[in-house]
Amino acid sequence: MIVSTELGNAGQSESPLTYGRGWSPHLDATQRESYAAYMELGTLAVAAIGAVFGVGTTLVTDLVRSRREQDRYWNETKRVVYTRFLASLAQTHSRMIVAAFREQPDDVRRHGVHDAFHNDPQHSDAKALLRELAIVSPDHVYQAALPAYRQLRMIRELLAARSLRPESAEYEEVRQPFFQGMDTLQKVMRDDLQPKTSRRF
């Protein structure tokens, strides 16, 4: 009987902590405090992880919004320069042919053509705008702008050097490549301003 009593007492003496299943009514005061502290730390850890994810999501959203606003501003800047450059090319050409096709002495015509090329009434001559284009545009746009500008200079040199008529073959030989270059440049600029839907931040 003594043996069975001791075995019974031994079975009842096993600590409930050995199960590791959490709260038990058989925990003493120290064990209950430890368990409560453990649960509090777990709650704080979960809250901290949630806060980190929340901050991360906010930062990503702000980054995407900032990138979109920057792209919108940059596109608008390019659009203004592109429009001004194309307008300057066309207007400079118009001023030069007005000066060249008048009945006037050669030296007056020469001066009038050069003056029309260099002096824009809107203070936006083609050469100055070409420099702006080199700053704000991608290289492929700038490279597409160079042939049109060079062709405009060729027209200037021809009209200043010789007295021609609008229907003359010599003038037509330089006029057609100029307008073809402008058409090509306009397409390149338009494509560059299209939204980049596949761009990633």
XYZ file of N, CA and C in Angstrom:
603
model
N 0.819 -1.199 0.000
C 0.000 0.000 0.000
C 0.857 1.255 0.000
N 1.951 1.187 0.715
C 2.846 2.358 0.777
C 3.381 2.675 -0.601
N 3.747 1.613 -1.335
C 4.302 1.830 -2.683
C 3.282 2.477 -3.592
N 2.041 1.999 -3.540
C 1.020 2.566 -4.435
C 0.711 3.999 -4.093
N 0.756 4.335 -2.784
C 0.518 5.724 -2.386
C 1.597 6.629 -2.913
N 2.867 6.208 -2.853
C 3.968 7.032 -3.349
C 3.887 7.229 -4.848
N 3.481 6.093 -5.517
C 3.348 6.233 -6.976
C 2.238 7.197 -7.337
N 1.147 7.144 -6.562
C 0.040 8.066 -6.802
C 0.456 9.484 -6.581
N 1.187 9.739 -5.498
C 1.667 11.096 -5.232
C 2.622 11.579 -6.317
N 3.453 10.640 -6.834
C 4.406 11.022 -7.890
C 3.681 11.443 -9.154
N 2.598 10.746 -9.483
C 1.836 11.103 -10.662
C 1.193 12.449 -10.558
N 0.790 12.826 -9.307
C 0.146 14.117 -9.113
C 1.127 15.263 -9.033
N 2.410 14.998 -8.890
C 3.397 16.066 -8.688
C 3.932 16.631 -10.001
N 3.507 16.098 -11.192
C 4.029 16.589 -12.471
C 3.575 18.026 -12.704
N 4.511 18.913 -13.066
C 4.202 20.334 -13.255
C 3.400 20.531 -14.529
N 2.362 21.364 -14.494
C 1.577 21.634 -15.703
C 2.364 22.386 -16.763
N 3.534 22.984 -16.419
C 4.337 23.705 -17.397
C 4.991 22.779 -18.414
N 5.103 21.467 -18.049
C 5.770 20.548 -18.956
C 4.985 20.352 -20.236
N 3.688 20.696 -20.226
C 2.894 20.541 -21.441
C 3.138 21.686 -22.421
N 3.521 22.842 -21.907
C 3.807 23.980 -22.773
C 2.617 24.422 -23.589
N 1.404 24.278 -23.065
C 0.198 24.602 -23.822
C -0.409 25.936 -23.449
N 0.288 26.731 -22.676
C -0.263 28.032 -22.332
C -0.775 28.072 -20.916
N -1.828 28.852 -20.715
C -2.353 29.122 -19.375
C -2.954 27.866 -18.758
N -2.701 27.689 -17.447
C -3.282 26.577 -16.689
C -3.634 27.084 -15.298
N -4.744 26.649 -14.741
C -5.110 27.096 -13.384
C -4.165 26.588 -12.315
N -3.317 25.615 -12.654
C -2.374 25.061 -11.688
C -1.050 25.807 -11.642
N -0.887 26.909 -12.495
C 0.348 27.690 -12.468
C 0.435 28.477 -11.175
N 1.651 28.566 -10.645
C 1.822 29.383 -9.457
C 1.935 30.848 -9.867
N 2.103 31.753 -8.928
C 2.094 33.183 -9.195
C 3.223 33.596 -10.130
N 4.419 33.065 -9.924
C 5.569 33.411 -10.774
C 5.342 32.955 -12.208
N 4.797 31.737 -12.352
C 4.550 31.198 -13.685
C 3.464 31.994 -14.408
N 2.451 32.428 -13.640
C 1.387 33.227 -14.263
C 1.924 34.573 -14.739
N 2.806 35.198 -13.988
C 3.402 36.471 -14.388
C 4.259 36.295 -15.640
N 5.015 35.185 -15.684
C 5.856 34.932 -16.855
C 5.009 34.734 -18.100
N 3.919 33.999 -17.952
C 3.041 33.748 -19.096
C 2.394 35.050 -19.590
N 1.968 35.899 -18.629
C 1.338 37.164 -18.996
C 2.336 38.068 -19.735
N 3.591 38.085 -19.242
C 4.613 38.891 -19.884
C 4.890 38.394 -21.300
N 4.889 37.063 -21.460
C 5.118 36.463 -22.772
C 4.017 36.873 -23.750
N 2.786 36.822 -23.313
C 1.660 37.184 -24.165
C 1.700 38.666 -24.529
N 2.109 39.525 -23.583
C 2.191 40.954 -23.849
C 3.257 41.259 -24.904
N 4.409 40.567 -24.767
C 5.470 40.762 -25.751
C 5.027 40.295 -27.134
N 4.288 39.198 -27.171
C 3.786 38.712 -28.457
C 2.850 39.718 -29.103
N 1.978 40.314 -28.297
C 1.050 41.316 -28.829
C 1.800 42.531 -29.365
N 2.811 42.978 -28.606
C 3.607 44.120 -29.046
C 4.365 43.815 -30.335
N 4.872 42.585 -30.444
C 5.603 42.201 -31.646
C 4.698 42.227 -32.873
N 3.489 41.694 -32.714
C 2.537 41.697 -33.828
C 2.185 43.126 -34.219
N 1.978 43.999 -33.225
C 1.658 45.394 -33.514
C 2.809 46.091 -34.233
N 4.043 45.791 -33.805
C 5.207 46.413 -34.425
C 5.346 45.975 -35.881
N 5.133 44.683 -36.137
C 5.215 44.182 -37.516
C 4.157 44.845 -38.387
N 2.959 44.982 -37.837
C 1.893 45.655 -38.586
C 2.232 47.095 -38.894
N 2.839 47.775 -37.915
C 3.231 49.165 -38.139
C 4.295 49.277 -39.229
N 5.253 48.349 -39.221
C 6.304 48.359 -40.233
C 5.711 48.177 -41.629
N 4.801 47.220 -41.758
C 4.152 46.998 -43.046
C 3.349 48.221 -43.475
N 2.692 48.852 -42.512
C 1.900 50.046 -42.827
C 2.768 51.179 -43.316
N 3.890 51.425 -42.633
C 4.817 52.483 -43.055
C 5.402 52.164 -44.422
N 5.754 50.889 -44.632
C 6.314 50.493 -45.921
C 5.344 50.725 -47.062
N 4.085 50.375 -46.852
C 3.071 50.586 -47.891
C 2.899 52.067 -48.190
N 2.899 52.885 -47.131
C 2.769 54.337 -47.325
C 3.941 54.903 -48.110
N 5.149 54.446 -47.799
C 6.332 54.934 -48.510
C 6.292 54.555 -49.980
N 5.884 53.320 -50.273
C 5.802 52.884 -51.663
C 4.767 53.707 -52.417
N 3.606 53.944 -51.788
C 2.555 54.743 -52.422
C 3.039 56.163 -52.689
N 3.712 56.759 -51.706
C 4.240 58.119 -51.884
C 5.293 58.164 -52.984
N 6.118 57.116 -53.056
C 7.164 57.071 -54.081
C 6.553 57.004 -55.474
N 5.538 56.164 -55.629
C 4.873 56.049 -56.937
C 4.204 57.368 -57.314
N 3.524 58.004 -56.344
C 2.851 59.283 -56.620
C 3.878 60.360 -56.998
N 4.992 60.392 -56.265
C 6.030 61.381 -56.545
C 6.626 61.165 -57.929
N 6.835 59.907 -58.303
C 7.389 59.604 -59.626
C 6.429 60.044 -60.727
N 5.139 59.803 -60.526
C 4.159 60.213 -61.527
C 4.113 61.728 -61.677
N 4.157 62.426 -60.549
C 4.135 63.889 -60.609
C 5.393 64.423 -61.279
N 6.527 63.803 -60.990
C 7.779 64.229 -61.620
C 7.733 63.990 -63.131
N 7.228 62.829 -63.536
C 7.110 62.535 -64.966
C 6.168 63.518 -65.647
N 5.060 63.862 -64.973
C 4.096 64.787 -65.554
C 4.730 66.184 -65.741
N 5.468 66.616 -64.728
C 6.122 67.930 -64.816
C 7.186 67.929 -65.913
N 7.972 66.867 -65.988
C 9.043 66.796 -66.975
C 8.482 66.731 -68.386
N 7.393 65.978 -68.567
C 6.760 65.911 -69.879
C 6.215 67.266 -70.317
N 5.657 68.007 -69.365
C 5.127 69.321 -69.696
C 6.262 70.273 -70.097
N 7.388 70.176 -69.387
C 8.549 71.002 -69.733
C 9.034 70.681 -71.143
N 9.137 69.408 -71.458
C 9.573 69.012 -72.801
C 8.564 69.449 -73.862
N 7.273 69.301 -73.551
C 6.248 69.669 -74.526
C 6.363 71.147 -74.912
N 6.612 72.000 -73.928
C 6.743 73.434 -74.201
C 7.952 73.706 -75.098
N 9.086 73.096 -74.769
C 10.298 73.318 -75.564
C 10.130 72.749 -76.970
N 9.532 71.562 -77.071
C 9.325 70.954 -78.387
C 8.451 71.858 -79.265
N 7.368 72.354 -78.686
C 6.451 73.203 -79.457
C 7.138 74.485 -79.890
N 7.880 75.088 -78.993
C 8.566 76.341 -79.326
C 9.627 76.126 -80.403
N 10.337 75.003 -80.344
C 11.385 74.759 -81.333
C 10.788 74.541 -82.723
N 9.740 73.733 -82.805
C 9.098 73.509 -84.102
C 8.533 74.817 -84.673
N 7.905 75.602 -83.808
C 7.363 76.887 -84.262
C 8.474 77.819 -84.722
N 9.593 77.785 -84.009
C 10.708 78.667 -84.379
C 11.288 78.286 -85.742
N 11.413 76.978 -86.002
C 11.908 76.545 -87.312
C 11.001 77.063 -88.441
N 9.691 76.852 -88.277
C 8.744 77.257 -89.316
C 8.714 78.770 -89.495
N 8.715 79.496 -88.386
C 8.633 80.956 -88.476
C 9.909 81.563 -89.038
N 11.052 80.990 -88.690
C 12.320 81.485 -89.239
C 12.356 81.280 -90.746
N 11.912 80.129 -91.192
C 11.856 79.870 -92.634
C 10.938 80.883 -93.327
N 9.780 81.136 -92.739
C 8.836 82.093 -93.346
C 9.436 83.490 -93.435
N 10.122 83.930 -92.379
C 10.716 85.270 -92.403
C 11.808 85.372 -93.460
N 12.582 84.285 -93.610
C 13.678 84.321 -94.582
C 13.160 84.403 -96.008
N 12.124 83.651 -96.338
C 11.649 83.691 -97.726
C 10.962 85.023 -98.034
N 10.355 85.633 -97.023
C 9.786 86.973 -97.237
C 10.895 87.953 -97.583
N 12.006 87.865 -96.854
C 13.130 88.767 -97.122
C 13.819 88.439 -98.435
N 13.847 87.164 -98.815
C 14.618 86.751 -99.995
C 13.890 86.992 -101.302
N 12.574 86.904 -101.306
C 11.836 86.949 -102.563
C 11.305 88.342 -102.910
N 11.784 89.343 -102.229
C 11.445 90.717 -102.598
C 12.384 91.200 -103.697
N 11.897 92.146 -104.442
C 12.747 92.779 -105.451
C 13.606 93.835 -104.753
N 14.879 93.505 -104.529
C 15.764 94.411 -103.804
C 17.214 94.089 -104.150
N 18.120 94.993 -103.886
C 19.533 94.757 -104.184
C 20.071 93.541 -103.419
N 21.129 92.983 -103.953
C 21.693 91.762 -103.364
C 22.138 91.962 -101.920
N 22.816 93.077 -101.637
C 23.309 93.280 -100.277
C 22.149 93.470 -99.290
N 21.066 94.110 -99.739
C 19.900 94.281 -98.873
C 19.238 92.929 -98.624
N 19.134 92.129 -99.681
C 18.538 90.799 -99.531
C 19.370 89.936 -98.578
N 20.669 89.969 -98.755
C 21.563 89.162 -97.919
C 21.408 89.542 -96.446
N 21.414 90.834 -96.181
C 21.254 91.297 -94.804
C 19.874 90.921 -94.259
N 18.849 91.043 -95.090
C 17.494 90.720 -94.636
C 17.328 89.253 -94.304
N 17.937 88.373 -95.102
C 17.841 86.924 -94.837
C 18.547 86.567 -93.534
N 19.748 87.090 -93.333
C 20.485 86.786 -92.102
C 19.779 87.382 -90.884
N 19.234 88.557 -91.044
C 18.506 89.185 -89.940
C 17.263 88.363 -89.581
N 16.583 87.850 -90.602
C 15.397 87.026 -90.355
C 15.759 85.734 -89.634
N 16.947 85.197 -89.911
C 17.376 83.951 -89.259
C 17.734 84.174 -87.793
N 18.424 85.264 -87.510
C 18.973 85.462 -86.166
C 18.051 86.228 -85.216
N 17.204 87.076 -85.738
C 16.404 87.951 -84.877
C 14.935 87.535 -84.882
N 14.572 86.806 -83.840
C 13.177 86.381 -83.704
C 12.414 87.419 -82.889
N 11.249 87.873 -83.368
C 10.479 88.875 -82.607
C 10.052 88.392 -81.229
N 9.907 87.079 -81.082
C 9.495 86.515 -79.791
C 10.683 86.143 -78.909
N 11.882 86.517 -79.339
C 13.112 86.213 -78.579
C 13.270 84.710 -78.340
N 12.935 83.926 -79.358
C 13.091 82.475 -79.252
C 13.623 81.955 -80.582
N 14.839 82.416 -80.945
C 15.410 81.984 -82.219
C 15.761 80.502 -82.157
N 15.872 79.886 -83.329
C 16.046 78.438 -83.420
C 17.329 77.958 -82.752
N 18.398 78.728 -82.856
C 19.669 78.304 -82.272
C 19.589 78.240 -80.744
N 18.957 79.243 -80.143
C 18.810 79.251 -78.686
C 17.922 78.106 -78.221
N 16.853 77.852 -78.966
C 15.944 76.768 -78.583
C 16.584 75.401 -78.812
N 17.489 75.306 -79.757
C 18.212 74.049 -79.956
C 19.046 73.720 -78.716
N 19.610 74.749 -78.088
C 20.367 74.529 -76.852
C 19.441 74.053 -75.731
N 18.273 74.663 -75.638
C 17.294 74.204 -74.632
C 16.904 72.762 -74.893
N 16.726 72.437 -76.154
C 16.353 71.072 -76.527
C 17.428 70.081 -76.104
N 18.677 70.473 -76.237
C 19.782 69.594 -75.841
C 19.764 69.315 -74.343
N 19.208 70.235 -73.558
C 19.171 70.079 -72.098
C 18.010 69.208 -71.653
N 16.821 69.434 -72.214
C 15.620 68.793 -71.672
C 15.219 67.518 -72.400
N 15.717 67.295 -73.608
C 15.228 66.160 -74.394
C 16.185 64.978 -74.321
N 15.662 63.760 -74.539
C 16.550 62.599 -74.689
C 17.438 62.780 -75.918
N 18.521 62.040 -75.958
C 19.489 62.226 -77.031
C 18.891 61.928 -78.399
N 17.996 60.931 -78.485
C 17.458 60.585 -79.801
C 16.571 61.709 -80.356
N 15.939 62.480 -79.478
C 15.150 63.626 -79.938
C 16.076 64.733 -80.416
N 17.120 64.992 -79.656
C 18.082 66.029 -80.052
C 18.740 65.680 -81.395
N 19.095 64.407 -81.559
C 19.721 63.994 -82.815
C 18.761 64.140 -83.994
N 17.469 63.959 -83.751
C 16.475 64.148 -84.814
C 16.269 65.626 -85.135
N 16.562 66.503 -84.173
C 16.391 67.943 -84.384
C 17.538 68.547 -85.194
N 18.708 67.968 -85.106
C 19.872 68.543 -85.785
C 19.722 68.637 -87.309
N 19.245 67.579 -87.990
C 19.120 67.697 -89.453
C 18.170 68.820 -89.883
N 17.055 68.980 -89.172
C 16.111 70.047 -89.534
C 16.747 71.420 -89.348
N 17.491 71.584 -88.256
C 18.139 72.880 -88.026
C 19.234 73.136 -89.068
N 20.012 72.119 -89.387
C 21.070 72.293 -90.385
C 20.481 72.596 -91.765
N 19.358 71.961 -92.069
C 18.729 72.236 -93.355
C 18.212 73.674 -93.418
N 17.742 74.177 -92.278
C 17.311 75.575 -92.223
C 18.485 76.517 -92.510
N 19.643 76.177 -91.991
C 20.836 76.992 -92.268
C 21.236 76.916 -93.738
N 21.060 75.774 -94.354
C 21.359 75.649 -95.778
C 20.433 76.539 -96.606
N 19.156 76.604 -96.208
C 18.220 77.498 -96.889
C 18.680 78.947 -96.732
N 19.127 79.293 -95.522
C 19.619 80.653 -95.281
C 20.771 80.993 -96.205
N 21.730 80.088 -96.298
C 22.910 80.361 -97.128
C 22.536 80.490 -98.605
N 21.607 79.640 -99.062
C 21.204 79.725 -100.461
C 20.460 81.021 -100.763
N 19.510 81.370 -99.920
C 18.704 82.576 -100.160
C 19.534 83.849 -100.028
N 20.532 83.810 -99.152
C 21.393 84.995 -98.992
C 22.367 85.138 -100.151
N 22.746 84.033 -100.750
C 23.780 84.076 -101.793
C 23.229 84.401 -103.161
N 21.989 83.991 -103.438
C 21.484 84.137 -104.803
C 20.056 84.659 -104.802
N 19.732 85.370 -105.825
C 18.371 85.859 -105.998
C 17.554 84.779 -106.703
N 16.568 84.223 -106.010
C 15.787 83.107 -106.522
C 14.304 83.440 -106.509
N 13.556 82.630 -107.235
C 12.108 82.720 -107.205
C 11.576 81.552 -106.360
N 10.361 81.686 -105.781
C 9.807 80.607 -104.955
C 9.685 79.287 -105.699
N 9.475 79.343 -107.011
C 9.278 78.104 -107.778
C 10.582 77.547 -108.342
N 11.696 78.154 -108.014
C 12.969 77.704 -108.573
C 13.344 76.314 -108.053
N 14.009 75.536 -108.918
C 14.405 74.170 -108.568
C 15.440 74.169 -107.446
N 16.329 75.163 -107.445
C 17.363 75.208 -106.394
C 16.740 75.383 -105.011
N 15.763 76.258 -104.936
C 15.095 76.454 -103.640
C 14.313 75.204 -103.244
N 13.681 74.568 -104.208
C 12.905 73.360 -103.914
C 13.798 72.240 -103.389
N 15.024 72.174 -103.856
C 15.954 71.127 -103.429
C 16.311 71.236 -101.948
N 16.281 72.425 -101.402
C 16.587 72.588 -99.972
C 15.313 72.687 -99.129
N 14.229 73.108 -99.761
C 12.974 73.258 -99.017
C 12.362 71.915 -98.648
N 12.312 70.971 -99.582
C 11.683 69.682 -99.320
C 12.360 68.913 -98.178
N 13.693 68.772 -98.178
C 14.335 68.077 -97.052
C 14.079 68.761 -95.709
N 13.944 70.086 -95.733
C 13.676 70.812 -94.483
C 12.327 70.401 -93.889
N 11.291 70.415 -94.701
C 9.968 70.067 -94.187
C 9.844 68.572 -93.887
N 10.563 67.750 -94.618
C 10.594 66.327 -94.290
C 11.268 66.101 -92.930
N 12.330 66.842 -92.699
C 13.005 66.749 -91.402
C 12.115 67.212 -90.262
N 11.329 68.260 -90.506
C 10.404 68.725 -89.478
C 9.313 67.698 -89.187
N 8.812 67.039 -90.243
C 7.799 65.997 -90.041
C 8.366 64.842 -89.216
N 9.582 64.438 -89.534
C 10.229 63.355 -88.774
C 10.447 63.764 -87.324
N 10.929 64.974 -87.135
C 11.176 65.467 -85.778
C 9.885 65.546 -84.977
N 8.838 66.014 -85.596
C 7.560 66.117 -84.883
C 7.074 64.748 -84.425
N 7.227 63.727 -85.257
C 6.824 62.371 -84.876
C 7.668 61.854 -83.719
N 8.974 62.080 -83.773
C 9.861 61.634 -82.691
C 9.478 62.315 -81.377
N 9.190 63.601 -81.440
C 8.797 64.339 -80.238
C 7.466 63.830 -79.693
N 6.510 63.594 -80.575
C 5.202 63.105 -80.139
C 5.332 61.738 -79.461
N 6.137 60.865 -80.043
C 6.341 59.541 -79.445
C 7.003 59.648 -78.076
N 7.924 60.598 -77.944
C 8.616 60.764 -76.659
C 7.668 61.249 -75.563
N 6.634 61.993 -75.935
C 5.699 62.533 -74.942
C 4.575 61.567 -74.591
N 4.498 60.432 -75.279
C 3.455 59.462 -74.963
C 3.705 58.879 -73.574
N 2.625 58.587 -72.794
C 2.796 58.010 -71.450
C 3.527 56.680 -71.510
N 4.449 56.496 -70.579
C 5.184 55.234 -70.501
C 4.424 54.284 -69.584
N 3.417 53.594 -70.127
C 2.538 52.754 -69.295
C 3.269 51.560 -68.709
N 4.338 51.130 -69.361
C 5.044 49.940 -68.881
C 6.196 50.272 -67.957
N 6.403 51.585 -67.661
C 7.536 51.970 -66.821
C 7.319 51.546 -65.375
N 8.377 51.082 -64.753
C 8.337 50.710 -63.340
C 9.163 51.699 -62.549
N 8.699 51.939 -61.280
C 9.443 52.899 -60.464
C 10.697 52.246 -59.934
